[in-house]
Amino acid sequence: MKEKLMRPCNFATVSVLATAFVLGACGAPQAQEHGGPPPSQVEVAIPLSAQVSDWNGYTGRFEAVERVEVRARVSGYVKSVNFDDGARVKAGELLFTLDDRPFRATLAQAEAQLAQAKAELSQAESDVERSEMLSKSGAVSVEELEQNRTRLASAAATVAAAEAGVDAARLDLSFTRVTAPIDGRVSARNVDPGNLVAGGNSSGDILTTLVRDDELYFTFNVSESDYLRYMRTEETEGSVKAEARLQDETTFTRQGEMVFADNRMGDTTGSIRVRALVGNEDGIIRPGMTGEIRVSGSTTYPALMVPQAAVQTDGTRRTLFLVNERNEVETAPVELGPLSGNMQVIRSGIEANDRVIVNGFVRTRAGAVVNPVPVQLDYQAAPEDPAKVQSRPAMSARPVN
């Protein structure tokens, strides 16, 4: 899966296309004739008009991009531990040293064997050269010449083997310095100086663990329909952007993008496992932590928004109370979109210049005459970015530049 998507904008950069004041009726209506009570006072506002984009929310878990179990590649006694538990280290940084004296002795022995093999090779070369000269005069038989040549080849092979032994001894000596294989954060040490550790294979002692934490995977499940939508977005946009937050964070400030989708849907869940790559610049995220993520679910589109509290329920319908030019209350069935902070996106059912009742519903009913008081809707008065995320995708929206 590709690793990019359209860049999301923060709530701090909300760009409202049209925020209007409502012009209510001039002056409060007079008391009804025959001594009746005056019309109820209600607050009305024109819907906010903005460009928004939809986001789908999920819960999931952070996982390490790389995790390494640090083992020694040779067995020996630990001489020193060269890091602080939980510290960040760079690739190649020294973590442990083992007692290298046995390995230096082995190297010296291998070097001595190499010197001996080279001396024997030199002697064999001289024997062959002399035999070839004497064979021309018949002083040395052909059989003796061939024997000398065989000894020369054997001496050359012995030198090659001795050289390989020196290389192996040097390599084992270098393995007494255990270094970090990747950049990342180390766990606590599992051994102390003086401990004997086994190394050289997968069953060797684990000295510590190391995880890369400059960025982490966020793994979560999406429905088949969401998966298809994201794949279509990736085809057209090149990537699928995502934003994450931790349990104690109120805003989605950690930027990322979807990078992986599993190769099959779950047989019983009807969902597919996906993964986003999320930055960890402050280093606070640890693998295994849970969090919330929202994924871009649409391109930008124009929308009207009203306070969520203004939406009424009439049986199975969602409605808004409108005030017409005669200051009479009308009921407008509406189709709801996602939430954006404390504002509700309205997909259809109202016009941009409708006067929507936003406060004073207690005494409001269809056909009643009211005293409308105009108020201004201000998106900035809403929480900066309080979109709720649930395990089942909870769609939210937000204005964009």
Coordinates of N, CA and C in Angstrom, one line a residue, residues 9-11 13-16 50-53 340 397-401:
C9 N -6.2 19.5 7.7 CA -6.0 20.8 8.2 C -6.4 20.8 9.7
N10 N -5.8 21.6 10.5 CA -6.2 21.7 11.9 C -7.4 22.6 12.0
F11 N -8.2 22.4 13.2 CA -9.3 23.2 13.4 C -8.9 24.6 13.6
T13 N -7.4 26.4 11.8 CA -7.3 27.1 10.5 C -8.7 27.0 9.8
V14 N -9.7 27.0 10.6 CA -11.1 26.9 10.0 C -11.3 28.1 9.1
S15 N -11.8 27.8 8.0 CA -12.1 28.9 7.0 C -13.6 28.8 6.7
V16 N -14.4 29.6 7.3 CA -15.9 29.6 7.1 C -16.2 30.5 5.9
A50 N -19.7 26.2 5.0 CA -18.2 25.9 5.0 C -17.9 24.8 4.1
Q51 N -16.6 24.7 3.7 CA -16.1 23.5 3.0 C -15.6 22.5 4.0
V52 N -16.1 21.3 4.0 CA -15.7 20.3 5.0 C -15.3 19.0 4.3
S53 N -14.6 18.2 5.1 CA -14.3 16.9 4.6 C -14.6 15.9 5.7
S340 N -19.2 17.8 13.4 CA -17.9 18.6 13.3 C -17.8 19.4 14.6
A397 N -16.7 15.4 10.7 CA -16.3 16.3 9.6 C -15.6 17.5 10.2
R398 N -14.9 18.2 9.3 CA -14.3 19.4 9.8 C -14.1 20.4 8.6
P399 N -14.2 21.6 8.9 CA -14.0 22.6 7.9 C -12.5 22.6 7.5
V400 N -12.2 22.9 6.2 CA -10.8 23.0 5.7 C -10.6 24.3 5.1
N401 N -9.4 24.6 4.8 CA -9.0 25.9 4.1 C -9.5 25.8 2.7

